[in-house]
mmCIF file of C-alpha atoms in Angstrom:
data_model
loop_
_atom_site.group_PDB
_atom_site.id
_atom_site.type_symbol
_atom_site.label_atom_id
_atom_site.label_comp_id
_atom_site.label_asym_id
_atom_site.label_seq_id
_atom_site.Cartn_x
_atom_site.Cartn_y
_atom_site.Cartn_z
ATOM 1 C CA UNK A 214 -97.697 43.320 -1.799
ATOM 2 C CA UNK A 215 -96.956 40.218 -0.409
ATOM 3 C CA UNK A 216 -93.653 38.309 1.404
ATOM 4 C CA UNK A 217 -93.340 34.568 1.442
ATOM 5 C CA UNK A 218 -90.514 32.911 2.742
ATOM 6 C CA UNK A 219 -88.205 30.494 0.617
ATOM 7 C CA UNK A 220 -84.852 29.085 2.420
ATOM 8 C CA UNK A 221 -83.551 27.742 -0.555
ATOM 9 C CA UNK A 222 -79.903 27.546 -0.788
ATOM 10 C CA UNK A 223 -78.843 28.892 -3.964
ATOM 11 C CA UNK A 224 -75.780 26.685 -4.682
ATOM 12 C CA UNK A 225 -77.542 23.529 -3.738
ATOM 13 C CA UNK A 226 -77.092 21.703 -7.201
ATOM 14 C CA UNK A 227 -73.295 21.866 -5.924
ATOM 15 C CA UNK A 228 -73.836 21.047 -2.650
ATOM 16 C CA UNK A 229 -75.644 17.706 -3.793
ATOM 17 C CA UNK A 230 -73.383 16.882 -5.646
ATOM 18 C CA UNK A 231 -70.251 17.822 -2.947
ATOM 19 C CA UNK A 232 -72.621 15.348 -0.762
ATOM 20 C CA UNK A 233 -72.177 12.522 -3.035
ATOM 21 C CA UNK A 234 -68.496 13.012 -4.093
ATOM 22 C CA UNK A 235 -67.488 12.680 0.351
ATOM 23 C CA UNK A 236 -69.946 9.688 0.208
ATOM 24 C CA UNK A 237 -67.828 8.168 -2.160
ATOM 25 C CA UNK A 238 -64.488 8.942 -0.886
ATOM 26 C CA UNK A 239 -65.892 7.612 2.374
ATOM 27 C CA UNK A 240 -66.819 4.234 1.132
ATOM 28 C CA UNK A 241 -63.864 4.457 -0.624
ATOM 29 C CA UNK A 242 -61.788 4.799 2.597
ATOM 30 C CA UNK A 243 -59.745 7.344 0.116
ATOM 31 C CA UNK A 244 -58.650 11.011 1.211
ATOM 32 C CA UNK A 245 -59.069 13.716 -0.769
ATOM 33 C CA UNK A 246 -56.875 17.106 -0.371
ATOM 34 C CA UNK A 247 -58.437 20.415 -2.701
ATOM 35 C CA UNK A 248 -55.558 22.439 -3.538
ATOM 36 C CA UNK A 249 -56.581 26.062 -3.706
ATOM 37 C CA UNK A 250 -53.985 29.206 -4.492
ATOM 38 C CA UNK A 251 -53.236 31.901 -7.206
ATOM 39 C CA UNK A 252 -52.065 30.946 -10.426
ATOM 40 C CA UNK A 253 -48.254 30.483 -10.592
ATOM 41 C CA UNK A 254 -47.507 29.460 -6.944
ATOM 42 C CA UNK A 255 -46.295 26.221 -7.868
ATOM 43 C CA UNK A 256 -49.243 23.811 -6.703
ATOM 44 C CA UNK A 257 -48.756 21.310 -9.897
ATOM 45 C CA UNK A 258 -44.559 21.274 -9.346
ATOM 46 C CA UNK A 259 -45.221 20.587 -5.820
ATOM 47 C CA UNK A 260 -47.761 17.883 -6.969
ATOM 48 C CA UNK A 261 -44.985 16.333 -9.245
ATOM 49 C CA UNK A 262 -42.168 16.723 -6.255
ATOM 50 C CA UNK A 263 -44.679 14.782 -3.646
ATOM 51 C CA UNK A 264 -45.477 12.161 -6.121
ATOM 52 C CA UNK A 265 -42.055 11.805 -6.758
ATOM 53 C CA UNK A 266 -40.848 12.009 -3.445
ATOM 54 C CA UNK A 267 -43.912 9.397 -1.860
ATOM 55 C CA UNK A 268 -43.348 6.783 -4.542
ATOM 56 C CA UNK A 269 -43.671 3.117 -2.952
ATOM 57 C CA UNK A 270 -45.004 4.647 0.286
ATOM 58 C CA UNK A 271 -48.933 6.536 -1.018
ATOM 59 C CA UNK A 272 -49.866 6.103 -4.344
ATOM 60 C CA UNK A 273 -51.387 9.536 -5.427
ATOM 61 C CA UNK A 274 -54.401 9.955 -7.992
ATOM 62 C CA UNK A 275 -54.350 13.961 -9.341
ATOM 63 C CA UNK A 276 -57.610 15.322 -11.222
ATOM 64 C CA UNK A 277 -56.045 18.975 -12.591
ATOM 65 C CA UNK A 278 -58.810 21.930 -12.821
ATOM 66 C CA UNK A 279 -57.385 24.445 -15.676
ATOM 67 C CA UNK A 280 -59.121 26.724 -17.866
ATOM 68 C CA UNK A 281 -57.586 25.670 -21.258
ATOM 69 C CA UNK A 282 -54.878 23.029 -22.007
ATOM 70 C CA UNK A 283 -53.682 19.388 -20.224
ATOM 71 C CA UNK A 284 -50.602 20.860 -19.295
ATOM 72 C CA UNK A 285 -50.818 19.730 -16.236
ATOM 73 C CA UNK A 286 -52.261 16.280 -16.132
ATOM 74 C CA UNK A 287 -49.358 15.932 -18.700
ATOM 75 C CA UNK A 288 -46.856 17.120 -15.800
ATOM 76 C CA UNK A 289 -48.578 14.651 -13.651
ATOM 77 C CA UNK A 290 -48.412 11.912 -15.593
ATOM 78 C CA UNK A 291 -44.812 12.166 -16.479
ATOM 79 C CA UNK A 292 -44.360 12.213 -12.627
ATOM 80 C CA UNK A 293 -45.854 9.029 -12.448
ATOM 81 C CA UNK A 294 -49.475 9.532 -11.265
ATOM 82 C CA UNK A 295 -52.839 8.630 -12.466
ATOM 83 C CA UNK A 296 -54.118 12.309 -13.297
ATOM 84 C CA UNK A 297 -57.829 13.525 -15.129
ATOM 85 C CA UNK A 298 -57.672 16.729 -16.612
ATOM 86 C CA UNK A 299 -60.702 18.991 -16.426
ATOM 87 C CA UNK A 300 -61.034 22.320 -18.717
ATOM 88 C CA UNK A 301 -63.389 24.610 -17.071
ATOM 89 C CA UNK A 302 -63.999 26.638 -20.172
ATOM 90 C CA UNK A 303 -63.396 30.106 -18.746
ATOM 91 C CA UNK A 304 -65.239 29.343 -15.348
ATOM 92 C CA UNK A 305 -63.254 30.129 -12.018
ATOM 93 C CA UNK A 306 -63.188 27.216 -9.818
ATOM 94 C CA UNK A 307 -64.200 23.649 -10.009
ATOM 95 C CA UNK A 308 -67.639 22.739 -9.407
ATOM 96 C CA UNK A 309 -68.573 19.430 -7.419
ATOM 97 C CA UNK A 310 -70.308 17.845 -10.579
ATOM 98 C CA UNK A 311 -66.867 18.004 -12.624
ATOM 99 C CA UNK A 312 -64.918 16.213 -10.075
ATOM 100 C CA UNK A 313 -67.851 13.840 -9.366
ATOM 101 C CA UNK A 314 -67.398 13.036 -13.530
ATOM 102 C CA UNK A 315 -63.682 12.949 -12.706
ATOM 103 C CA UNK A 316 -63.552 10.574 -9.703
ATOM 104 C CA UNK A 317 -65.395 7.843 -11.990
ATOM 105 C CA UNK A 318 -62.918 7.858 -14.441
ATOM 106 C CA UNK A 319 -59.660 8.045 -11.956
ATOM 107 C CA UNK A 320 -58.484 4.252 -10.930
ATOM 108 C CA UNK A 321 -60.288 4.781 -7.122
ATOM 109 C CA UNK A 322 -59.190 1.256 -5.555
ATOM 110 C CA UNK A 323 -55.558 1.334 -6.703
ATOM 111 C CA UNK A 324 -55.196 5.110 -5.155
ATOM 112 C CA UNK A 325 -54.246 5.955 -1.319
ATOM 113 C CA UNK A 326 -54.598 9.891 -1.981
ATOM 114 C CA UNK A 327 -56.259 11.893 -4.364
ATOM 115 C CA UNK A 328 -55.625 15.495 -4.501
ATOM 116 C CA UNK A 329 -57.598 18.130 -6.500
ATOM 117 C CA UNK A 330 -55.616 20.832 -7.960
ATOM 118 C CA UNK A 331 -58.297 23.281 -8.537
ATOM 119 C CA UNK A 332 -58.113 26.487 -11.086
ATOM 120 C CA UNK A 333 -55.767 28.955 -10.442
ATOM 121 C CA UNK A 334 -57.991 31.597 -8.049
ATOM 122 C CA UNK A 335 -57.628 32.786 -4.552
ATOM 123 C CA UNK A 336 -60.931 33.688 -4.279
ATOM 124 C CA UNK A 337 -63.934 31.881 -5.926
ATOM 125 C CA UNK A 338 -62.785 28.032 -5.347
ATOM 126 C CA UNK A 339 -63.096 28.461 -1.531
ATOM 127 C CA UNK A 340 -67.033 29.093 -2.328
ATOM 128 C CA UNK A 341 -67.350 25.820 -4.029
ATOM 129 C CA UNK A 342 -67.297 22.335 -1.379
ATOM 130 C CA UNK A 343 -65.928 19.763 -3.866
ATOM 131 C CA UNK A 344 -66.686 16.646 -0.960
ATOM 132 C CA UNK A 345 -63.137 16.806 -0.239
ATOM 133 C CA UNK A 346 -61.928 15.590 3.063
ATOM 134 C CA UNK A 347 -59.902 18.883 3.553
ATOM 135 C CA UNK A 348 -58.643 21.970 1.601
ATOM 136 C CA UNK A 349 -54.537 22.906 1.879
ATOM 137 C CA UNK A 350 -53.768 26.309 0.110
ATOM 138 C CA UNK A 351 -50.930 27.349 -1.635
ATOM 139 C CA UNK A 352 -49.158 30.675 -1.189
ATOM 140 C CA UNK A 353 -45.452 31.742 -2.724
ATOM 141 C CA UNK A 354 -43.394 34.171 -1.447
ATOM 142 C CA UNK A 355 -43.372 36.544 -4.155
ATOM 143 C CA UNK A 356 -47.013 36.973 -3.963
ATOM 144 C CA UNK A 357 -46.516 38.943 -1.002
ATOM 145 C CA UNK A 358 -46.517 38.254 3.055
ATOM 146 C CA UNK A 359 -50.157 40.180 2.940
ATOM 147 C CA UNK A 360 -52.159 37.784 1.122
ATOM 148 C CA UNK A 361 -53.728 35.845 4.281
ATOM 149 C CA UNK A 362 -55.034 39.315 5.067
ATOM 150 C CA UNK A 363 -56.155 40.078 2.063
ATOM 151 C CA UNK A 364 -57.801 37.256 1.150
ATOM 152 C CA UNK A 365 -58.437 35.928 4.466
ATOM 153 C CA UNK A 366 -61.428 32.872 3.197
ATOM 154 C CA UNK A 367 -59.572 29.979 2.024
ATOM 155 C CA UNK A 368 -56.733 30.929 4.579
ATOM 156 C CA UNK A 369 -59.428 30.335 7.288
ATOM 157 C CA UNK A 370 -60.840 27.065 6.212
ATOM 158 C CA UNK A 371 -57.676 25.110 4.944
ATOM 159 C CA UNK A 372 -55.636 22.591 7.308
ATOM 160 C CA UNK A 373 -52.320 22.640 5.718
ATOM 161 C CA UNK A 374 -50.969 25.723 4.312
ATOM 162 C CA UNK A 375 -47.470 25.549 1.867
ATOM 163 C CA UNK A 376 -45.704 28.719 1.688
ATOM 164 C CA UNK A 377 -44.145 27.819 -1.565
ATOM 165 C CA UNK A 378 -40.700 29.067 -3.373
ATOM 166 C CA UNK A 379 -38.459 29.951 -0.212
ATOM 167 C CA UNK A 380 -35.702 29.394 -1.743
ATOM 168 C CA UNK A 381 -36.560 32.944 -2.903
ATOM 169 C CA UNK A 382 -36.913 34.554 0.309
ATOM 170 C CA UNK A 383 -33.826 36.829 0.107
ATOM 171 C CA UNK A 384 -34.743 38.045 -2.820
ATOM 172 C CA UNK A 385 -37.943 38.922 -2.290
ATOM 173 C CA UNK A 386 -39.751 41.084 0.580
ATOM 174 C CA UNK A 387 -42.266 38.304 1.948
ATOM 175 C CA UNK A 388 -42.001 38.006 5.745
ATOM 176 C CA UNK A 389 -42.476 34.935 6.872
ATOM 177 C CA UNK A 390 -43.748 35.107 10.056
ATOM 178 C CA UNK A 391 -46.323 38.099 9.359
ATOM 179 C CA UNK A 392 -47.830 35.929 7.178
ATOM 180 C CA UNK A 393 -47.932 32.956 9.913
ATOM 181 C CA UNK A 394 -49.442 35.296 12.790
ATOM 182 C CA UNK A 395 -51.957 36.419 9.914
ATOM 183 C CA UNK A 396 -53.244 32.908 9.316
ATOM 184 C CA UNK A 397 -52.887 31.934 13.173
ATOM 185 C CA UNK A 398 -55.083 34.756 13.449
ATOM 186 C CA UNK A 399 -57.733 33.518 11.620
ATOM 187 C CA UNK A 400 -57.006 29.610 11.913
ATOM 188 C CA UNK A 401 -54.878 28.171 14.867
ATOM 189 C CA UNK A 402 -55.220 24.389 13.581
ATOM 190 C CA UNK A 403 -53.329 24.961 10.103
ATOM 191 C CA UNK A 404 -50.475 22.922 10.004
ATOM 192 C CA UNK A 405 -47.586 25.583 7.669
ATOM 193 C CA UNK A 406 -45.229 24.016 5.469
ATOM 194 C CA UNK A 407 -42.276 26.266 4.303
ATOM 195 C CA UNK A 408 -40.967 24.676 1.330
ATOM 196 C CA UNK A 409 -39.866 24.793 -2.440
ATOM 197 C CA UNK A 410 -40.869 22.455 -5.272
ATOM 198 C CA UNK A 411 -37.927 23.261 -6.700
ATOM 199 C CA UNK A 412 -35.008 22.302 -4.741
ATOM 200 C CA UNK A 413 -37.428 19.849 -2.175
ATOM 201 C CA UNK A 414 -36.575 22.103 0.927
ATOM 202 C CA UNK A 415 -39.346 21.202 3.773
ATOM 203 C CA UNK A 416 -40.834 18.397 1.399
ATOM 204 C CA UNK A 417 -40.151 16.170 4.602
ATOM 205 C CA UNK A 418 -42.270 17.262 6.702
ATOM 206 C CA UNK A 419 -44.682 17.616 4.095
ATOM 207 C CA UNK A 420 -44.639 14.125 2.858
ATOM 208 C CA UNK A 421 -44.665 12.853 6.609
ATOM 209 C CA UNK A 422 -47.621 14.673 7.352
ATOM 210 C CA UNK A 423 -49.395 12.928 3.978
ATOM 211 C CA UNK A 424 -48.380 9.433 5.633
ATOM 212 C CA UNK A 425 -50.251 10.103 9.161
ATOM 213 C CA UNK A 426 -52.757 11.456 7.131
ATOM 214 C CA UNK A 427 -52.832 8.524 5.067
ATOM 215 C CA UNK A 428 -52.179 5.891 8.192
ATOM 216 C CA UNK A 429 -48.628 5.144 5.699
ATOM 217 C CA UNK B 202 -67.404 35.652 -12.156
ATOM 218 C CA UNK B 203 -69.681 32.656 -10.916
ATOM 219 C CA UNK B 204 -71.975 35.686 -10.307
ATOM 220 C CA UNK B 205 -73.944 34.569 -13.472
ATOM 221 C CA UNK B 206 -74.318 30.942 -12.078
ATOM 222 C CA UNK B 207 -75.766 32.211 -8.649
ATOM 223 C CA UNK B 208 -78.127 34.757 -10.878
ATOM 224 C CA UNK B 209 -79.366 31.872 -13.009
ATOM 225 C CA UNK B 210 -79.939 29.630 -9.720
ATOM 226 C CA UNK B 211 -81.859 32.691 -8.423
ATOM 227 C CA UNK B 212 -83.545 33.144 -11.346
ATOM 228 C CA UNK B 213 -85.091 29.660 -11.712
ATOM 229 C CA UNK B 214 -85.941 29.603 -8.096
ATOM 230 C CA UNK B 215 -87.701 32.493 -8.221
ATOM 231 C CA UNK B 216 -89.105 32.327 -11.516
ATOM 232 C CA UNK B 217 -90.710 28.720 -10.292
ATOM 233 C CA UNK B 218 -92.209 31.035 -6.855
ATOM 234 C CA UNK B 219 -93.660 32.683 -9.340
ATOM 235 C CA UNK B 220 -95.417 30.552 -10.863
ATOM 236 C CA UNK B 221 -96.467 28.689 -8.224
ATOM 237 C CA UNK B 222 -97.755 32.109 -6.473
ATOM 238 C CA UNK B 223 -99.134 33.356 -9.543
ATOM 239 C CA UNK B 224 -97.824 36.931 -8.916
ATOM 240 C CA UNK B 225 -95.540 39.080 -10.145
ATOM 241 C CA UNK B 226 -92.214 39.292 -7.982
ATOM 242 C CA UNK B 227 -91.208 42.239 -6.956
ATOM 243 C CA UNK B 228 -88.316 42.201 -4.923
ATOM 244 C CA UNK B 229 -86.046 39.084 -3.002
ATOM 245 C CA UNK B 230 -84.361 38.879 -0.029
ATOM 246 C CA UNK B 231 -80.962 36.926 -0.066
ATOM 247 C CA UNK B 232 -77.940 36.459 2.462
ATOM 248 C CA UNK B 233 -74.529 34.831 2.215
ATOM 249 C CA UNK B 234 -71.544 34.831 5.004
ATOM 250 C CA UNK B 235 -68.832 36.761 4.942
ATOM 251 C CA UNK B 236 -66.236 34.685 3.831
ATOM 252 C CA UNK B 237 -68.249 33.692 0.596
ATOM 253 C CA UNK B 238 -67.069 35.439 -2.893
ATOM 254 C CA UNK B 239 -69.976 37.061 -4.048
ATOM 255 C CA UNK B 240 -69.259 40.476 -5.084
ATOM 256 C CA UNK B 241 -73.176 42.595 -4.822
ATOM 257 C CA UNK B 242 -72.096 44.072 -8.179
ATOM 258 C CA UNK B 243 -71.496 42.115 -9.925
ATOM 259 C CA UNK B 244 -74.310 39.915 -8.533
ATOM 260 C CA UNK B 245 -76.987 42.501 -9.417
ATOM 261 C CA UNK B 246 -75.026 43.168 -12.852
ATOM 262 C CA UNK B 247 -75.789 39.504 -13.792
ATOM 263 C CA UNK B 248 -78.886 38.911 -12.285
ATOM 264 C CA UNK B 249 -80.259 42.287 -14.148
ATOM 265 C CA UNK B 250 -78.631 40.841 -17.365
ATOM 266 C CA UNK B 251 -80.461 37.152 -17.710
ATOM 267 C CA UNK B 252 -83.932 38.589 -16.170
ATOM 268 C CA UNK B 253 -84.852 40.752 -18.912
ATOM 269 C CA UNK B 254 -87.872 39.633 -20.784
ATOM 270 C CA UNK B 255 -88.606 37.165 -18.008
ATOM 271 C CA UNK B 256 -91.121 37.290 -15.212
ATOM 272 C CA UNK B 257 -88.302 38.244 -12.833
ATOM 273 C CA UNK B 258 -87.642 41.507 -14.837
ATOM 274 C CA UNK B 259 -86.973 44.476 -12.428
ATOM 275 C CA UNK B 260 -86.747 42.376 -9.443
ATOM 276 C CA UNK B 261 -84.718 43.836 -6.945
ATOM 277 C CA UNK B 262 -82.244 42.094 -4.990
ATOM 278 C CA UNK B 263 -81.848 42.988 -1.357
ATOM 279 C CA UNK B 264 -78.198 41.152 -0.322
ATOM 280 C CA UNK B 265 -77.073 41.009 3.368
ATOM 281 C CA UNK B 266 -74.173 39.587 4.387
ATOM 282 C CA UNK B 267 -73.682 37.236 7.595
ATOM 283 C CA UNK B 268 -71.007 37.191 10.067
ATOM 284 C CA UNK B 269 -69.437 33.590 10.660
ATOM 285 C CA UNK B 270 -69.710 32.215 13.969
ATOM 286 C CA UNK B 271 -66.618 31.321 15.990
ATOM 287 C CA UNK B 272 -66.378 28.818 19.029
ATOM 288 C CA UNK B 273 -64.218 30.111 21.553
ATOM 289 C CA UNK B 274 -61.815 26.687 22.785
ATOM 290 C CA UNK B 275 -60.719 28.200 26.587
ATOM 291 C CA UNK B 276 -64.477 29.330 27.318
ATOM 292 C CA UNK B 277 -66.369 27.748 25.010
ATOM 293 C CA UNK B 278 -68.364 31.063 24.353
ATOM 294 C CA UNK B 279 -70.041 31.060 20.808
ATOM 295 C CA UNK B 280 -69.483 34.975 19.330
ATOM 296 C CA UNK B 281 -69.657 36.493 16.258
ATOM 297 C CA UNK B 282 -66.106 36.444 14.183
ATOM 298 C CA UNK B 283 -64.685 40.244 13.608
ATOM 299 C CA UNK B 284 -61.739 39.728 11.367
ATOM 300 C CA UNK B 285 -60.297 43.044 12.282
ATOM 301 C CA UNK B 286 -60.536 41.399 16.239
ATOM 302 C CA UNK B 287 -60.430 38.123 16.251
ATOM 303 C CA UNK B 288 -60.821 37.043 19.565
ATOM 304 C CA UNK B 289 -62.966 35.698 22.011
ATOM 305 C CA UNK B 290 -65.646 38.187 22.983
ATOM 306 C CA UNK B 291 -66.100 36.897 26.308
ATOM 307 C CA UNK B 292 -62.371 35.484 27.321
ATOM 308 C CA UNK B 293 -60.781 37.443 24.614
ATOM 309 C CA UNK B 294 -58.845 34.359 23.854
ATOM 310 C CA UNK B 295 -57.497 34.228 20.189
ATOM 311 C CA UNK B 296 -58.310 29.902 20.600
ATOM 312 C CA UNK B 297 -61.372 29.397 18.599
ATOM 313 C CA UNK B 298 -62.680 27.797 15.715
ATOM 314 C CA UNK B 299 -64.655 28.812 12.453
ATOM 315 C CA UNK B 300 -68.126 27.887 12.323
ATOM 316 C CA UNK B 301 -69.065 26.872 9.019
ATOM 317 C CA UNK B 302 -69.836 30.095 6.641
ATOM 318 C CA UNK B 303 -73.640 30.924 6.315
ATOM 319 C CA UNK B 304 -74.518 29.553 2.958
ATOM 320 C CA UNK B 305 -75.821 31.820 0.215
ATOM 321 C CA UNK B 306 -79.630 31.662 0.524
ATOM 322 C CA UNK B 307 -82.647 32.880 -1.373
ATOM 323 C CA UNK B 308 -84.467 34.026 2.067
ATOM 324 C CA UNK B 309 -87.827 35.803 1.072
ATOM 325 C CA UNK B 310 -89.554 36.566 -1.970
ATOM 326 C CA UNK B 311 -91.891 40.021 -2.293
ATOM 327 C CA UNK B 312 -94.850 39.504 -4.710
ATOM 328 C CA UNK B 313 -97.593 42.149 -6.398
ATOM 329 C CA UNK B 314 -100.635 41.992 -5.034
ATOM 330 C CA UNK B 315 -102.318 42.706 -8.166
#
């Protein structure tokens, strides 16, 4: 018996192809913001509130990671974005080469932003480097206060985090500030947004952070 | 459930060790960081699953997982990240930043010598 030494990384083909997609957005001068969360916290109604809300000031470009359906590129559209749908066919996150296919058929030069909403999934997207410029996640208040605990990865690497739906906070037990100290815990850089897509509460800071971001 | 994509990554690497070794693997050696979502079930599960009939067949995967790194911002100290204590180990300043997570990698391969 015998031992001889590889090194290879095993999600290299992604990696490659994450490479190329930040080479792009780099030539590009575009940013790029990967949108990671559960399914149902709201990411594509916040989507459609920023577009709608940043109109005139960043124009947005949206490429929509689902399972099934263009529900949500439809959504995006009628907000009045440029948005590619990708159907991942049962798979659990995007992978680089899908967005890579994406970016080519999104109108680059006429965008300031470009934002990936990626499938619905706490866990397995925060695995996969799309060549974004930086991840934000998504958590909503009836998910629970505990989640950054629980599912501490993309909580870690993410520099904005929305804590979405608080216009349900009295009706539901999510405490806001555990889950702040959780994150802080694991990330002191994270810039926290408290807001809800649905009546625009804390959209301003939101959308002012997107124009530093964007040099608006 | 990307489990099955990481198996059939490992599979072809290790399948083309194989043939380039002209052995029979045995056994391989692979290690990811903590914060990446690779459940060793269902890793093994898969893995087990695409290899019969192949060369790899039986090949057992040994899994270890990596701590992330953290850089300490007051001291500058570089320690190993503890989730349930995450602070400095030298300062014990609760400053720092994430190194980037160890990537999954196919470390070693063990090969019959027959």
């Amino acid at each position: 018996m015998y031992k001889v030494k590889v090194g290879k990384k095993i999600l290299s083909a992604n990696e490659e192809y994450a490479a190329l997609n930040s080479q792009f957005l780099t030539e590009h001068k575009k940013l790029c913001l990967n949108m990671i969360s559960s399914p149902g916290s709201g990411k594509t109604a916040i989507l459609a509130r920023t577009i709608t809300e940043l109109k005139g000031k960043i124009r947005i470009g949206v490429i929509e990671g689902d399972i099934q359906t263009e529900i949500d590129a439809e959504r995006i559209r009628a907000a009045g974005a440029a948005a590619v749908q990708i159907n991942t066919d049962g798979a659990c996150h995007l992978s680089a080469l899908q967005v890579n296919s994406a970016l080519k058929k999104l109108p680059v030069e006429e965008l300031d932003l470009i934002f990936i909403e990626n499938v619905g999934n706490l866990v397995c997207p925060s695995t996969f480097e799309l060549g974004e410029t930086a991840k934000v996640a998504v958590l909503s208040v009836p998910e629970g206060d505990d989640k950054p605990a629980k599912y501490p990865a993309i909580f870690a690497r993410a520099k904005a985090l929305l804590i979405n739906k608080v216009d349900l906070l009295e009706a539901v037990d999510f405490d806001i500030e555990r889950a702040k100290a959780d994150v802080m815990k694991l990330n002191r850089d994270i810039k926290i947004f408290p807001v809800s897509a649905k009546t625009g509460q804390g959209f301003g800071d939101w959308c002012n952070w997107l124009l530093e971001l964007t040099g608006k | 459930m990307h489990e099955l994509m990481v198996a059939q990554s490992l599979l072809t690497s290790i399948t083309a060790e194989a043939e380039k070794q002209n052995a029979k693997p045995l056994a391989a050696g692979i290690s990811c960081g903590i914060f990446n979502a690779i459940n060793d079930d269902t890793l093994l599960f898969a893995f087990e699953a695409i290899a019969k009939g192949t060369i790899c067949e039986g090949v057992k995967l040994n899994i270890s997982h990596k701590p992330v790194q953290a850089r300490c911002k007051n001291c500058q100290n570089i320690f190993e990240f503890d989730i349930a204590s995450p602070r400095c180990k030298n300062c014990h300043s609760d400053d720092f930043e994430l190194m980037p997570d160890p990537p999954l990698l196919l470390e070693e391969i063990e090969f019959d010598t027959e």
